[in-house]
Coordinates of C-alpha atoms in Angstrom, one line a residue:
M1 CA 0.8 -13.5 -51.4
I2 CA 1.0 -12.0 -48.0
E3 CA -2.4 -13.4 -47.1
Q4 CA -1.1 -16.9 -47.7
I5 CA 1.6 -16.6 -45.0
H6 CA 0.7 -18.3 -41.7
Y7 CA 2.7 -17.6 -38.5
A8 CA 2.4 -19.7 -35.5
T9 CA 4.2 -20.2 -32.2
T10 CA 5.6 -23.7 -32.0
P11 CA 4.6 -26.5 -29.6
K12 CA 7.8 -28.2 -28.4
Y13 CA 6.8 -31.5 -30.0
N14 CA 6.9 -29.8 -33.5
F15 CA 10.5 -28.8 -33.3
P16 CA 13.4 -31.2 -33.5
Q17 CA 14.6 -31.8 -29.9
I18 CA 18.2 -30.5 -29.2
R19 CA 19.8 -33.0 -26.9
E20 CA 23.5 -32.8 -27.6
N21 CA 26.1 -30.4 -26.4
M22 CA 24.0 -28.4 -24.0
S23 CA 27.1 -27.1 -22.2
L24 CA 27.0 -23.6 -23.9
P25 CA 23.4 -22.7 -23.1
K26 CA 23.8 -24.0 -19.5
R27 CA 27.0 -21.9 -19.1
F28 CA 25.3 -19.1 -21.0
I29 CA 22.3 -19.0 -18.6
E30 CA 24.6 -19.3 -15.6
L31 CA 26.8 -16.5 -16.9
S32 CA 23.7 -14.3 -17.3
L33 CA 22.4 -15.1 -13.8
N34 CA 25.8 -14.6 -12.2
S35 CA 26.5 -11.3 -13.9
M36 CA 23.1 -9.9 -13.1
S37 CA 23.3 -11.0 -9.4
E38 CA 26.2 -8.6 -9.0
I39 CA 24.0 -5.5 -9.5
K40 CA 21.3 -6.1 -6.8
E41 CA 20.1 -2.8 -5.3
R42 CA 22.4 -0.7 -7.4
C43 CA 21.7 2.3 -9.5
F44 CA 20.6 1.7 -13.1
Q45 CA 20.1 4.1 -15.9
P46 CA 17.8 2.7 -18.6
W47 CA 18.7 3.3 -22.3
I48 CA 16.3 3.0 -25.3
D49 CA 18.1 4.0 -28.5
L50 CA 17.2 1.4 -31.0
S51 CA 19.0 3.0 -33.9
N52 CA 22.4 3.1 -32.3
L53 CA 22.5 0.4 -29.7
Q54 CA 21.1 -2.7 -31.5
V55 CA 23.7 -5.1 -32.6
E56 CA 23.2 -8.3 -34.6
R57 CA 26.8 -9.4 -34.2
I58 CA 30.2 -8.3 -35.3
E59 CA 31.5 -10.5 -38.1
E60 CA 35.2 -10.9 -38.9
Q61 CA 36.3 -8.1 -41.1
E62 CA 36.6 -9.6 -44.6
D63 CA 39.3 -8.2 -46.8
I64 CA 38.6 -7.0 -50.4
I65 CA 38.2 -10.0 -52.8
E66 CA 38.8 -9.1 -56.4
V67 CA 37.3 -11.1 -59.3
Y68 CA 39.3 -11.4 -62.4
G69 CA 38.4 -12.9 -65.8
K70 CA 37.0 -11.5 -69.0
D71 CA 34.4 -14.3 -69.2
T72 CA 32.9 -13.6 -65.9
L73 CA 29.4 -12.6 -67.3
S74 CA 29.3 -15.9 -69.3
L75 CA 28.8 -17.7 -66.0
I76 CA 25.3 -16.2 -65.4
S77 CA 22.6 -18.8 -65.6
S78 CA 18.8 -18.9 -65.1
L79 CA 17.2 -20.7 -62.2
E80 CA 14.1 -22.9 -62.2
P81 CA 12.2 -23.3 -58.9
V82 CA 12.1 -26.8 -57.5
P83 CA 9.0 -27.1 -55.3
D84 CA 9.7 -30.5 -53.6
G85 CA 8.6 -29.7 -50.0
T86 CA 12.1 -29.3 -48.7
P87 CA 12.0 -27.7 -45.2
I88 CA 13.6 -24.2 -45.1
I89 CA 15.1 -23.3 -41.7
A90 CA 16.6 -19.8 -40.9
I91 CA 18.7 -18.6 -38.0
D92 CA 19.5 -15.1 -36.7
T93 CA 20.4 -13.4 -33.5
S94 CA 20.7 -9.8 -32.1
S95 CA 21.6 -8.0 -29.0
I96 CA 20.9 -4.6 -27.5
K97 CA 22.2 -2.3 -24.7
V98 CA 19.3 -1.7 -22.3
G99 CA 21.1 0.4 -19.7
E100 CA 24.1 1.3 -17.6
T101 CA 25.3 0.8 -14.0
G102 CA 28.0 2.5 -12.1
S103 CA 30.5 -0.3 -13.2
G104 CA 29.3 -1.4 -16.7
I105 CA 26.5 -1.9 -19.1
I106 CA 23.5 -4.2 -19.2
C107 CA 22.6 -5.8 -22.5
A108 CA 20.2 -8.4 -23.7
V109 CA 20.8 -11.2 -26.3
R110 CA 18.2 -13.1 -28.2
G111 CA 18.1 -15.7 -31.0
A112 CA 15.4 -16.9 -33.4
V113 CA 14.8 -20.0 -35.5
V114 CA 12.2 -19.8 -38.2
W115 CA 11.2 -22.8 -40.4
N116 CA 8.8 -23.2 -43.3
E117 CA 7.1 -26.5 -44.0
K118 CA 4.2 -26.7 -46.5
K119 CA 3.9 -22.9 -46.7
R120 CA 3.4 -22.5 -42.9
Y121 CA 6.0 -20.6 -40.9
K122 CA 6.8 -21.4 -37.3
Y123 CA 9.3 -20.0 -35.0
L124 CA 11.3 -20.5 -31.8
R125 CA 12.8 -17.7 -29.8
L126 CA 15.7 -18.2 -27.4
G127 CA 16.0 -15.5 -24.9
P128 CA 16.3 -12.7 -24.1
F129 CA 19.3 -13.3 -21.9
P130 CA 20.3 -10.2 -19.9
F131 CA 24.0 -9.7 -19.1
H132 CA 25.9 -7.2 -16.9
I133 CA 29.2 -6.6 -18.6
T134 CA 32.0 -4.9 -16.6
E135 CA 35.8 -4.4 -16.9
E136 CA 36.1 -6.9 -14.2
N137 CA 34.1 -9.8 -15.8
R138 CA 34.8 -9.4 -19.5
K139 CA 37.7 -11.8 -19.5
E140 CA 35.6 -14.4 -17.7
I141 CA 32.9 -13.9 -20.3
L142 CA 35.2 -14.5 -23.2
S143 CA 36.8 -17.6 -21.6
I144 CA 33.4 -19.2 -20.9
L145 CA 32.3 -18.6 -24.5
G146 CA 35.2 -20.7 -25.7
Q147 CA 35.0 -22.1 -29.2
Y148 CA 31.8 -20.2 -29.9
S149 CA 33.6 -16.8 -29.6
P150 CA 34.9 -16.3 -33.2
I151 CA 38.2 -14.6 -32.4
N152 CA 40.9 -14.8 -29.7
F153 CA 40.5 -11.4 -28.2
G154 CA 42.8 -9.4 -26.0
S155 CA 41.8 -7.3 -23.1
S156 CA 41.4 -4.1 -25.0
L157 CA 37.8 -4.7 -26.2
F158 CA 35.2 -2.1 -25.4
L159 CA 32.3 -3.4 -23.3
I160 CA 29.9 -2.9 -26.3
E161 CA 32.1 -5.4 -28.3
I162 CA 31.7 -8.0 -25.6
Q163 CA 28.0 -7.7 -26.1
S164 CA 28.5 -8.6 -29.7
R165 CA 30.6 -11.6 -28.8
L166 CA 27.8 -12.9 -26.7
C167 CA 25.5 -12.5 -29.7
N168 CA 28.1 -14.4 -31.9
A169 CA 28.3 -17.2 -29.4
L170 CA 24.6 -17.8 -29.1
E171 CA 24.3 -17.7 -32.9
K172 CA 27.0 -20.3 -33.4
W173 CA 25.5 -22.6 -30.8
I174 CA 22.1 -22.4 -32.5
Q175 CA 23.7 -23.1 -35.9
M176 CA 25.5 -26.1 -34.5
M177 CA 22.4 -27.5 -32.8
I178 CA 20.2 -27.1 -35.9
S179 CA 22.8 -28.7 -38.1
R180 CA 22.8 -31.7 -35.8
S181 CA 19.1 -31.9 -35.2
V182 CA 17.5 -31.7 -38.6
S183 CA 18.0 -33.5 -41.9
D184 CA 17.3 -33.1 -45.6
S185 CA 16.8 -29.3 -45.1
I186 CA 18.0 -26.0 -46.4
I187 CA 19.5 -24.0 -43.6
L188 CA 19.8 -20.2 -44.1
W189 CA 22.3 -18.0 -42.3
D190 CA 23.0 -14.3 -42.4
G191 CA 26.5 -13.4 -43.5
S192 CA 29.3 -15.1 -45.4
L193 CA 31.2 -18.4 -45.0
T194 CA 34.6 -16.9 -44.7
S195 CA 37.0 -16.8 -41.9
K196 CA 40.6 -16.0 -41.1
S197 CA 42.8 -19.0 -40.4
S198 CA 44.3 -17.2 -37.3
S199 CA 40.9 -17.1 -35.6
G200 CA 39.3 -19.9 -33.5
Y201 CA 36.2 -19.4 -35.5
L202 CA 37.5 -21.3 -38.6
D203 CA 37.4 -24.7 -36.9
T204 CA 33.9 -24.0 -35.4
L205 CA 32.5 -22.9 -38.8
A206 CA 34.0 -26.0 -40.5
G207 CA 32.5 -28.2 -37.8
I208 CA 29.0 -26.8 -38.2
L209 CA 29.2 -27.2 -42.0
R210 CA 30.4 -30.8 -41.6
N211 CA 27.6 -31.6 -39.2
A212 CA 25.1 -30.2 -41.7
R213 CA 26.5 -32.3 -44.6
N214 CA 26.4 -35.5 -42.4
N215 CA 22.7 -35.0 -42.0
S216 CA 22.1 -34.2 -45.7
N217 CA 21.5 -30.5 -44.9
I218 CA 22.7 -27.6 -47.1
V219 CA 23.8 -24.3 -45.7
L220 CA 23.1 -21.1 -47.7
S221 CA 24.5 -17.9 -46.3
F222 CA 23.1 -14.5 -47.5
S223 CA 25.2 -11.3 -47.4
K224 CA 23.4 -8.0 -47.5
A225 CA 26.8 -6.4 -48.1
S226 CA 30.0 -7.9 -49.6
T227 CA 33.6 -7.0 -50.2
V228 CA 33.7 -8.9 -53.5
R229 CA 34.5 -6.6 -56.4
F230 CA 34.8 -6.9 -60.2
L231 CA 36.7 -4.1 -61.9
G232 CA 36.1 -1.9 -58.9
R233 CA 32.3 -2.5 -59.0
R234 CA 30.3 -4.4 -56.4
I235 CA 29.8 -7.9 -57.6
T236 CA 26.0 -7.6 -57.0
D237 CA 25.7 -4.9 -59.6
L238 CA 26.5 -7.3 -62.4
L239 CA 23.0 -8.9 -62.4
S240 CA 21.0 -5.7 -62.2
K241 CA 19.8 -5.9 -65.8
H242 CA 19.4 -9.7 -66.1
K243 CA 16.1 -11.4 -65.9
A244 CA 15.4 -13.1 -62.6
P245 CA 15.7 -15.6 -61.1
C246 CA 19.4 -16.1 -62.1
I247 CA 22.8 -16.6 -60.5
L248 CA 26.3 -15.7 -61.3
E249 CA 28.9 -18.3 -60.4
I250 CA 32.2 -17.1 -59.1
E251 CA 34.9 -19.7 -59.9
E252 CA 37.6 -20.0 -57.3
E253 CA 40.4 -19.4 -59.8
M254 CA 38.9 -16.1 -60.6
L255 CA 39.3 -14.8 -57.1
S256 CA 42.3 -12.8 -55.8
L257 CA 42.4 -12.6 -52.0
S258 CA 44.2 -9.6 -50.6
S259 CA 45.0 -11.6 -47.5
K260 CA 46.6 -15.1 -47.5
N261 CA 45.0 -15.5 -44.0
L262 CA 41.5 -15.5 -45.4
R263 CA 39.8 -18.9 -45.9
L264 CA 36.7 -19.4 -48.0
L265 CA 34.5 -22.3 -46.7
G266 CA 31.7 -21.4 -49.2
K267 CA 31.4 -21.3 -52.9
I268 CA 30.5 -17.7 -53.8
Y269 CA 27.4 -17.0 -56.0
V270 CA 25.6 -13.8 -56.8
A271 CA 21.8 -14.4 -56.8
R272 CA 19.0 -12.3 -58.1
L273 CA 15.9 -14.3 -57.0
N274 CA 13.1 -12.0 -58.3
D275 CA 12.8 -9.1 -60.7
K276 CA 11.5 -6.7 -58.1
G277 CA 14.1 -7.5 -55.5
Y278 CA 17.7 -6.9 -54.6
T279 CA 20.7 -8.9 -55.5
F280 CA 22.7 -10.7 -52.8
R281 CA 25.9 -12.6 -52.4
V282 CA 25.1 -16.2 -51.5
D283 CA 27.7 -18.6 -50.1
V284 CA 27.1 -22.3 -50.4
D285 CA 29.1 -25.0 -48.6
R286 CA 32.1 -25.5 -51.0
S287 CA 32.5 -29.2 -50.0
L288 CA 29.3 -30.0 -51.9
P289 CA 29.3 -30.8 -55.6
K290 CA 28.4 -27.8 -57.9
E291 CA 25.2 -29.5 -59.1
I292 CA 24.0 -29.9 -55.5
Q293 CA 24.9 -26.2 -54.7
I294 CA 22.7 -24.9 -57.6
I295 CA 19.9 -27.3 -56.9
A296 CA 19.8 -26.1 -53.3
I297 CA 19.2 -22.5 -54.5
Q298 CA 16.5 -23.8 -56.8
R299 CA 14.9 -25.7 -53.9
L300 CA 14.9 -22.5 -51.9
L301 CA 13.1 -20.7 -54.7
G302 CA 10.5 -23.5 -54.9
N303 CA 9.8 -23.9 -51.2
D304 CA 10.1 -20.4 -49.7
I305 CA 8.6 -17.0 -50.5
I306 CA 11.1 -14.6 -51.8
F307 CA 10.5 -11.0 -50.6
Q308 CA 12.5 -8.3 -52.3
G309 CA 14.9 -10.9 -53.5
Y310 CA 15.4 -12.2 -49.9
P311 CA 14.1 -15.5 -48.4
E312 CA 11.0 -14.9 -46.2
A313 CA 12.2 -17.4 -43.5
L314 CA 15.5 -15.5 -43.1
R315 CA 13.6 -12.2 -43.0
L316 CA 11.3 -13.4 -40.3
A317 CA 14.3 -14.8 -38.3
H318 CA 15.7 -11.3 -38.3
I319 CA 12.4 -9.8 -37.2
F320 CA 11.8 -12.2 -34.4
S321 CA 15.3 -11.8 -33.0
T322 CA 15.3 -8.0 -33.2
F323 CA 14.4 -6.0 -30.1
T324 CA 11.5 -3.5 -30.3
A325 CA 11.0 -0.5 -28.1
S326 CA 8.3 -2.5 -26.2
D327 CA 10.8 -5.3 -25.7
V328 CA 13.4 -3.0 -24.2
I329 CA 11.0 -1.3 -21.9
G330 CA 9.7 -4.7 -20.7
I331 CA 13.3 -5.9 -20.0
Q332 CA 14.2 -2.7 -18.2
R333 CA 11.1 -3.0 -15.9
F334 CA 11.7 -6.7 -15.2
I335 CA 15.4 -6.3 -14.2
A336 CA 14.7 -3.2 -12.2
R337 CA 12.0 -5.1 -10.2
E338 CA 13.8 -8.4 -10.1
Y339 CA 17.1 -7.0 -8.8
G340 CA 15.8 -4.1 -6.8
L341 CA 17.5 -1.5 -8.9
K342 CA 17.2 2.2 -8.3
V343 CA 16.4 3.9 -11.6
V344 CA 18.4 7.1 -12.0
T345 CA 19.2 9.6 -14.8
W346 CA 22.9 10.5 -14.9
P347 CA 24.0 13.6 -16.8
N348 CA 25.1 13.1 -20.3
I349 CA 28.6 14.8 -20.3
R350 CA 28.9 14.7 -24.1
K351 CA 25.6 16.5 -24.7
A352 CA 26.4 18.9 -21.9
L353 CA 29.7 19.8 -23.5
F354 CA 28.9 19.6 -27.2
G355 CA 25.1 20.0 -27.5
P356 CA 23.7 18.5 -30.8
F357 CA 27.3 17.5 -31.8
G358 CA 27.6 15.2 -28.7
T359 CA 27.7 11.9 -30.5
G360 CA 30.5 9.4 -30.8
G361 CA 31.6 5.8 -31.1
A362 CA 32.0 3.2 -28.5
G363 CA 35.6 4.2 -27.8
D364 CA 34.8 7.9 -27.0

């Protein structure tokens, strides 16, 4: 099966042209250039710790969702693949800290779009965009991100969290543009379709889903971890012994939300898409009829490769957006040369004080 996968960079004419609402990327690029122009000829300490400093994005913290109902397992049904040639499009973003200056941190943000048509995978990368984040410019950054920053934040955010907000904003813009630019497609996201009503993210998410529906697209959002529980167990454990492919439908009246502030914009399913893979929570736009929701998952099965229970297009989007060690070194060399930075090695106070125990979180 692996030999049948074809990867190709994508000529511009093969990808739907994005013409509307270019304000965010324009401001995004300007923000990147302006923030980096502040560090010319300053000292710069490169970082390369991929395990601790790579951030996909920070999602809103979802409260525990309990599932009640003795007939829950009766809602498990088998799936039949529908190989009808539907395009599968996946989106993911990530960011990474690449170094420090005397006044802040330097990070890079990148997004990727992968699509599968007729068993051929193509991709488009956006970025990397470097940013210099400081105590002085973080409020400006959040204000420029506007509707694409999912939560109204105060001034107490750590700089590493601002990095994640930049990642969030780029991802939401890509999702918005894809939902407007393609039609009759399955669009795959990473995460869930939930939001708190007190956040500005709710309206943005609802708008993206509405644009997708208007163009006959269907959004499926895969969660690698979920707060949904049944009798204290993870909801994904319920399908571990059932023959794949199958799904468990979670009826809305079976859910007990611990927070009245939480809004579900997706119908929750639990999907086990092949016998050798994992089980995932899958959210499908709840405004669509139930029959369309289930057919969408079957069309995904019929038109994309499923690897370890996960769509190949979404797996590739993660890979193409993620930063490797070579990427980070290349970014560091570029910005050091472009901005005339003096590379230095500052002492690590935590390691000097605590030795092998000198680790800690962003707030230390």
